[in-house]
């Protein structure tokens, strides 16, 4: 019988085939897809993080784990989407310039979509001018920026400055997040909101849309 621990271990091992079998087995047993995400897939990445930091895992292995988590996500994602849900608003989301981390961003997108938001995913390494162009093109209510590196955090600041320069800052609320980002940083650079994880980001957007 598959367990959540097997799923976490599988993410750690980076086994792209086995993850499909395990996640499907848990779903077949009736497990809540959100529980599989939080206590299996993300829990696996939470084991990876300190191993990467301590030098016990290297970039290629971490990428295999990330890909394995995403493979598992692909199976659960359709189950938490409700196509008939009325739209609460539109949000564009990207990882800032110079930053390639997308697992947290993708998780946020999944949570936003499953809670009724229309999401435009700008991907990773998104330049300041590309955020501005996307605001002009898609006319979202909210812009979300993710940064995982201390070296790219200031790209959030420069993107906000670019939004101001191009005269579109007042059209949108800006929310930010990612491991090195804090509420204090958000206040300093004039973002409208910060959240430490994907679920609270949804609550934050709900409050902004009220
Ligand atoms: Co990178 N990396 N990495 N990495 N990596 C970190 C961030 C690091 C902390 C690891 C460490 O401890 N040393 C460190 C940063 C140190 C620092 O800046 N102080 C680091 C480094 C140094 C690097 C490289 C420079 C390593 C190198 O090449 N020498 C390099 C940089 C590449 C680049 O971006 N230019 C690099 C590369 C990589 C991989 C490619 C191997 C891989 C990324 C794969 C991918 O994303 N497709 C990777 C990974 C996986 C990590 C760790 C291990 C895990 C990140 C992750 O996915 N966590 C990470 C260690 C860590 O974070 N402790 C690390 C799981 C994810 C669900 O959490 O992304 O935090 P997270 O998202 C959360 C919240 O932060 C929040 O909600 C999410 C879900 O709840 N959130 C938001 C995120 N964005 C949000 C936006 C919001 C709201 C909430 O509103 C818009």
Short mmCIF file of C-alpha atoms and ligand atoms in Angstrom, two decimals:
data_model
loop_
_atom_site.label_atom_id
_atom_site.label_comp_id
_atom_site.label_asym_id
_atom_site.label_seq_id
_atom_site.Cartn_x
_atom_site.Cartn_y
_atom_site.Cartn_z
CA UNK A 1 0.00 0.00 0.00
CA UNK A 2 1.34 3.45 -0.98
CA UNK A 3 1.91 6.02 1.76
CA UNK A 4 2.64 9.76 1.87
CA UNK A 5 6.13 8.89 3.13
CA UNK A 6 6.66 6.83 -0.06
CA UNK A 7 5.70 9.90 -2.10
CA UNK A 8 8.15 12.15 -0.20
CA UNK A 9 10.92 9.57 -0.54
CA UNK A 10 10.17 9.24 -4.24
CA UNK A 11 10.54 13.03 -4.71
CA UNK A 12 13.85 12.79 -2.87
CA UNK A 13 14.94 9.88 -5.11
CA UNK A 14 13.78 11.72 -8.25
CA UNK A 15 11.92 8.69 -9.64
CA UNK A 16 9.71 10.05 -12.44
CA UNK A 17 7.93 6.74 -13.15
CA UNK A 18 7.33 5.62 -9.59
CA UNK A 19 5.80 8.97 -8.55
CA UNK A 20 2.92 8.47 -11.01
CA UNK A 21 2.19 5.03 -9.60
CA UNK A 22 2.31 6.21 -5.98
CA UNK A 23 0.20 9.35 -6.43
CA UNK A 24 -2.40 7.47 -8.44
CA UNK A 25 -2.52 4.71 -5.81
CA UNK A 26 -3.21 7.26 -3.04
CA UNK A 27 -5.92 8.91 -5.13
CA UNK A 28 -7.49 5.51 -5.82
CA UNK A 29 -7.59 4.94 -2.05
CA UNK A 30 -9.59 8.16 -1.77
CA UNK A 31 -6.94 10.45 -0.33
CA UNK A 32 -7.53 14.23 -0.60
CA UNK A 33 -5.34 15.62 -3.43
CA UNK A 34 -4.40 18.67 -1.29
CA UNK A 35 -3.09 16.30 1.40
CA UNK A 36 -0.99 14.51 -1.23
CA UNK A 37 0.46 17.88 -2.31
CA UNK A 38 1.21 19.20 1.17
CA UNK A 39 2.18 16.06 3.05
CA UNK A 40 3.72 14.07 0.19
CA UNK A 41 5.06 16.18 -2.67
CA UNK A 42 6.01 19.40 -0.83
CA UNK A 43 7.18 17.38 2.17
CA UNK A 44 9.60 15.65 -0.21
CA UNK A 45 11.01 18.98 -1.41
CA UNK A 46 11.33 20.01 2.23
CA UNK A 47 13.71 17.07 2.73
CA UNK A 48 15.65 18.09 -0.39
CA UNK A 49 16.16 21.73 0.71
CA UNK A 50 18.51 21.19 3.69
CA UNK A 51 20.43 18.47 1.81
CA UNK A 52 21.07 20.94 -1.02
CA UNK A 53 22.11 23.61 1.46
CA UNK A 54 24.54 21.30 3.23
CA UNK A 55 26.09 20.12 -0.02
CA UNK A 56 24.79 16.54 0.29
CA UNK A 57 22.69 17.00 -2.88
CA UNK A 58 23.83 18.76 -6.06
CA UNK A 59 22.00 20.78 -8.73
CA UNK A 60 21.23 17.87 -11.14
CA UNK A 61 19.77 15.76 -8.31
CA UNK A 62 17.73 18.68 -7.01
CA UNK A 63 16.37 19.22 -10.51
CA UNK A 64 15.36 15.56 -10.72
CA UNK A 65 13.50 15.98 -7.44
CA UNK A 66 11.82 19.15 -8.73
CA UNK A 67 10.78 17.38 -11.95
CA UNK A 68 9.44 14.45 -9.93
CA UNK A 69 7.37 16.78 -7.76
CA UNK A 70 5.98 18.45 -10.88
CA UNK A 71 5.15 15.04 -12.41
CA UNK A 72 3.12 14.24 -9.29
CA UNK A 73 1.48 17.68 -9.43
CA UNK A 74 0.32 17.02 -13.00
CA UNK A 75 -1.78 14.09 -11.76
CA UNK A 76 -3.45 15.91 -8.85
CA UNK A 77 -3.90 19.30 -10.53
CA UNK A 78 -6.99 18.48 -12.66
CA UNK A 79 -8.70 17.12 -9.55
CA UNK A 80 -8.55 20.39 -7.66
CA UNK A 81 -9.62 22.56 -10.60
CA UNK A 82 -13.26 23.49 -10.92
CA UNK A 83 -13.90 24.62 -14.48
CA UNK A 84 -17.33 25.98 -13.59
CA UNK A 85 -16.07 28.23 -10.82
CA UNK A 86 -16.78 31.91 -11.55
CA UNK A 87 -13.62 34.01 -11.97
CA UNK A 88 -12.59 36.08 -8.95
CA UNK A 89 -10.13 38.17 -10.96
CA UNK A 90 -7.02 38.02 -13.09
CA UNK A 91 -3.44 37.76 -11.82
CA UNK A 92 -0.16 37.68 -13.70
CA UNK A 93 2.62 35.80 -11.97
CA UNK A 94 6.30 35.42 -12.71
CA UNK A 95 9.66 34.67 -11.13
CA UNK A 96 11.80 37.80 -11.38
CA UNK A 97 14.72 38.55 -13.67
CA UNK A 98 17.76 36.33 -13.07
CA UNK A 99 15.86 33.76 -11.03
CA UNK A 100 14.99 30.32 -12.38
CA UNK A 101 13.19 28.83 -9.37
CA UNK A 102 9.62 27.95 -10.33
CA UNK A 103 8.32 25.28 -7.97
CA UNK A 104 6.82 27.74 -5.48
CA UNK A 105 5.47 29.89 -8.30
CA UNK A 106 3.83 26.90 -9.97
CA UNK A 107 2.29 25.86 -6.68
CA UNK A 108 0.94 29.35 -6.18
CA UNK A 109 -0.54 29.29 -9.69
CA UNK A 110 -2.23 25.97 -9.01
CA UNK A 111 -3.73 27.27 -5.76
CA UNK A 112 -4.89 30.52 -7.39
CA UNK A 113 -6.50 28.67 -10.31
CA UNK A 114 -8.17 26.17 -8.05
CA UNK A 115 -9.60 29.08 -6.05
CA UNK A 116 -11.19 30.76 -9.06
CA UNK A 117 -8.53 33.16 -10.34
CA UNK A 118 -7.55 33.44 -13.99
CA UNK A 119 -3.76 33.23 -14.01
CA UNK A 120 -1.32 34.35 -16.70
CA UNK A 121 1.98 32.57 -16.05
CA UNK A 122 4.94 34.66 -17.26
CA UNK A 123 7.40 31.90 -16.38
CA UNK A 124 10.84 32.45 -14.88
CA UNK A 125 13.59 35.04 -15.38
CA UNK A 126 10.97 37.68 -16.20
CA UNK A 127 12.44 41.07 -17.01
CA UNK A 128 10.99 44.29 -15.59
CA UNK A 129 9.73 45.43 -19.01
CA UNK A 130 8.04 42.07 -19.59
CA UNK A 131 5.99 42.46 -16.39
CA UNK A 132 4.98 45.94 -17.60
CA UNK A 133 4.09 44.66 -21.08
CA UNK A 134 2.00 41.88 -19.54
CA UNK A 135 0.10 44.36 -17.35
CA UNK A 136 -0.70 46.47 -20.42
CA UNK A 137 -1.72 43.42 -22.45
CA UNK A 138 -3.70 41.40 -19.91
CA UNK A 139 -5.06 44.17 -17.64
CA UNK A 140 -4.87 42.07 -14.44
CA UNK A 141 -6.07 43.22 -11.04
CA UNK A 142 -2.99 41.69 -9.36
CA UNK A 143 0.69 41.20 -10.24
CA UNK A 144 2.55 38.47 -8.35
CA UNK A 145 6.34 38.27 -8.18
CA UNK A 146 8.35 35.38 -6.81
CA UNK A 147 12.04 35.51 -5.86
CA UNK A 148 14.07 32.73 -4.24
CA UNK A 149 17.50 34.34 -4.24
CA UNK A 150 18.83 37.20 -2.15
CA UNK A 151 20.56 38.34 -5.35
CA UNK A 152 17.25 38.66 -7.25
CA UNK A 153 15.06 40.15 -4.50
CA UNK A 154 15.90 43.67 -5.61
CA UNK A 155 14.48 42.82 -9.05
CA UNK A 156 11.07 43.01 -7.37
CA UNK A 157 11.90 46.57 -6.38
CA UNK A 158 13.12 47.49 -9.87
CA UNK A 159 10.00 45.93 -11.41
CA UNK A 160 7.76 48.02 -9.16
CA UNK A 161 9.77 51.11 -10.16
CA UNK A 162 9.29 50.17 -13.82
CA UNK A 163 5.53 49.80 -13.27
CA UNK A 164 5.53 53.33 -11.79
CA UNK A 165 7.67 54.72 -14.63
CA UNK A 166 5.32 53.26 -17.24
CA UNK A 167 2.26 54.68 -15.45
CA UNK A 168 0.57 51.35 -14.67
CA UNK A 169 1.43 50.90 -10.97
CA UNK A 170 -1.91 52.31 -9.79
CA UNK A 171 -3.89 49.86 -11.95
CA UNK A 172 -2.69 46.81 -10.04
CA UNK A 173 -2.04 45.41 -6.60
CA UNK A 174 1.44 43.89 -6.25
CA UNK A 175 1.96 40.80 -4.13
CA UNK A 176 5.33 39.22 -3.53
CA UNK A 177 6.80 36.09 -1.98
CA UNK A 178 9.61 33.56 -1.95
CA UNK A 179 12.02 32.24 0.66
CA UNK A 180 14.15 35.37 1.27
CA UNK A 181 11.22 37.82 1.03
CA UNK A 182 9.67 39.27 4.18
CA UNK A 183 6.82 41.58 5.15
CA UNK A 184 9.39 44.19 6.11
CA UNK A 185 10.96 44.02 2.65
CA UNK A 186 7.51 44.28 1.05
CA UNK A 187 6.78 47.41 3.10
CA UNK A 188 10.17 48.94 2.26
CA UNK A 189 9.76 48.60 -1.50
CA UNK A 190 6.07 49.55 -1.58
CA UNK A 191 4.49 46.20 -2.49
CA UNK A 192 0.81 45.89 -1.55
CA UNK A 193 1.14 42.49 0.06
CA UNK A 194 3.43 39.65 1.06
CA UNK A 195 2.65 36.09 1.90
CA UNK A 196 4.89 33.32 3.08
CA UNK A 197 3.13 30.47 1.29
CA UNK A 198 0.75 29.69 -1.54
CA UNK A 199 -2.38 29.21 0.61
CA UNK A 200 -2.03 32.52 2.44
CA UNK A 201 -1.35 34.21 -0.92
CA UNK A 202 -4.84 33.15 -2.01
CA UNK A 203 -6.33 34.65 1.18
CA UNK A 204 -4.34 37.82 0.57
CA UNK A 205 -5.69 38.14 -2.98
CA UNK A 206 -9.24 37.46 -1.75
CA UNK A 207 -8.91 40.35 0.71
CA UNK A 208 -7.53 42.61 -2.03
CA UNK A 209 -10.42 41.78 -4.36
CA UNK A 210 -13.09 42.60 -1.72
CO1 LIG B 1 18.20 26.99 -5.62
N1 LIG B 1 18.68 28.06 -4.07
N2 LIG B 1 19.71 27.71 -6.59
N3 LIG B 1 17.74 25.67 -6.96
N4 LIG B 1 17.06 26.16 -4.35
C1 LIG B 1 17.77 28.01 -2.93
C2 LIG B 1 16.72 29.10 -3.04
C3 LIG B 1 18.78 28.22 -1.72
C4 LIG B 1 18.14 28.84 -0.47
C5 LIG B 1 19.49 26.87 -1.41
C6 LIG B 1 20.48 26.98 -0.28
O1 LIG B 1 20.14 26.79 0.82
N5 LIG B 1 21.72 27.28 -0.56
C7 LIG B 1 19.87 29.15 -2.38
C8 LIG B 1 19.60 30.63 -2.26
C9 LIG B 1 20.53 31.32 -1.28
C10 LIG B 1 20.28 32.77 -1.21
O2 LIG B 1 19.98 33.44 -2.15
N6 LIG B 1 20.41 33.27 -0.01
C11 LIG B 1 19.84 28.65 -3.81
C12 LIG B 1 20.89 28.81 -4.74
C13 LIG B 1 22.14 29.48 -4.20
C14 LIG B 1 20.79 28.41 -6.08
C15 LIG B 1 21.84 28.55 -7.18
C16 LIG B 1 22.60 29.90 -7.22
C17 LIG B 1 22.79 27.34 -7.02
C18 LIG B 1 23.94 27.29 -7.99
O3 LIG B 1 23.75 27.22 -9.18
N7 LIG B 1 25.12 27.38 -7.43
C19 LIG B 1 21.00 28.35 -8.46
C20 LIG B 1 20.41 29.66 -8.97
C21 LIG B 1 19.73 29.50 -10.32
C22 LIG B 1 18.94 30.76 -10.69
O4 LIG B 1 17.82 30.89 -10.28
N8 LIG B 1 19.55 31.66 -11.43
C23 LIG B 1 19.94 27.45 -7.92
C24 LIG B 1 19.32 26.47 -8.68
C25 LIG B 1 18.36 25.61 -8.20
C26 LIG B 1 17.81 24.41 -8.99
C27 LIG B 1 17.69 24.67 -10.49
C28 LIG B 1 18.72 23.24 -8.75
C29 LIG B 1 16.45 24.16 -8.24
C30 LIG B 1 15.26 24.92 -8.85
C31 LIG B 1 14.36 24.02 -9.69
C32 LIG B 1 13.09 24.74 -10.05
O5 LIG B 1 12.60 25.62 -9.38
N9 LIG B 1 12.55 24.30 -11.16
C33 LIG B 1 16.74 24.77 -6.88
C34 LIG B 1 16.00 24.46 -5.70
C35 LIG B 1 14.94 23.39 -5.85
C36 LIG B 1 16.23 25.12 -4.48
C37 LIG B 1 15.65 24.79 -3.08
C38 LIG B 1 16.39 23.55 -2.59
C39 LIG B 1 14.18 24.53 -2.98
C40 LIG B 1 13.29 25.64 -3.55
C41 LIG B 1 11.89 25.10 -3.69
O6 LIG B 1 11.46 24.78 -4.79
N10 LIG B 1 11.21 24.92 -2.55
C42 LIG B 1 16.02 26.12 -2.29
C43 LIG B 1 16.22 25.90 -0.80
C44 LIG B 1 15.09 26.47 0.02
O7 LIG B 1 14.21 27.18 -0.43
N11 LIG B 1 15.15 26.20 1.28
C45 LIG B 1 17.07 26.72 -3.12
C46 LIG B 1 9.84 24.36 -2.53
C47 LIG B 1 8.83 25.45 -2.84
C48 LIG B 1 7.43 24.87 -2.69
O8 LIG B 1 9.01 26.49 -1.89
O9 LIG B 1 9.91 28.11 -3.63
O10 LIG B 1 9.98 28.69 -1.16
P1 LIG B 1 9.30 28.01 -2.29
O11 LIG B 1 7.84 28.65 -2.45
C49 LIG B 1 6.94 28.75 -1.36
C50 LIG B 1 7.03 30.09 -0.63
O12 LIG B 1 8.30 30.71 -0.69
C51 LIG B 1 5.93 30.89 -1.24
O13 LIG B 1 4.93 29.93 -1.56
C52 LIG B 1 5.57 28.72 -2.00
C53 LIG B 1 4.73 27.53 -1.63
O14 LIG B 1 4.19 27.58 -0.37
N12 LIG B 1 6.14 31.68 -2.43
C54 LIG B 1 5.31 32.72 -2.70
C55 LIG B 1 7.03 31.57 -3.43
N13 LIG B 1 6.81 32.51 -4.34
C56 LIG B 1 5.76 33.23 -3.93
C57 LIG B 1 5.11 34.33 -4.51
C58 LIG B 1 4.03 34.88 -3.81
C59 LIG B 1 3.61 34.37 -2.60
C60 LIG B 1 4.23 33.28 -2.02
O15 LIG B 1 3.34 35.92 -4.30
C61 LIG B 1 3.56 36.33 -5.63
#
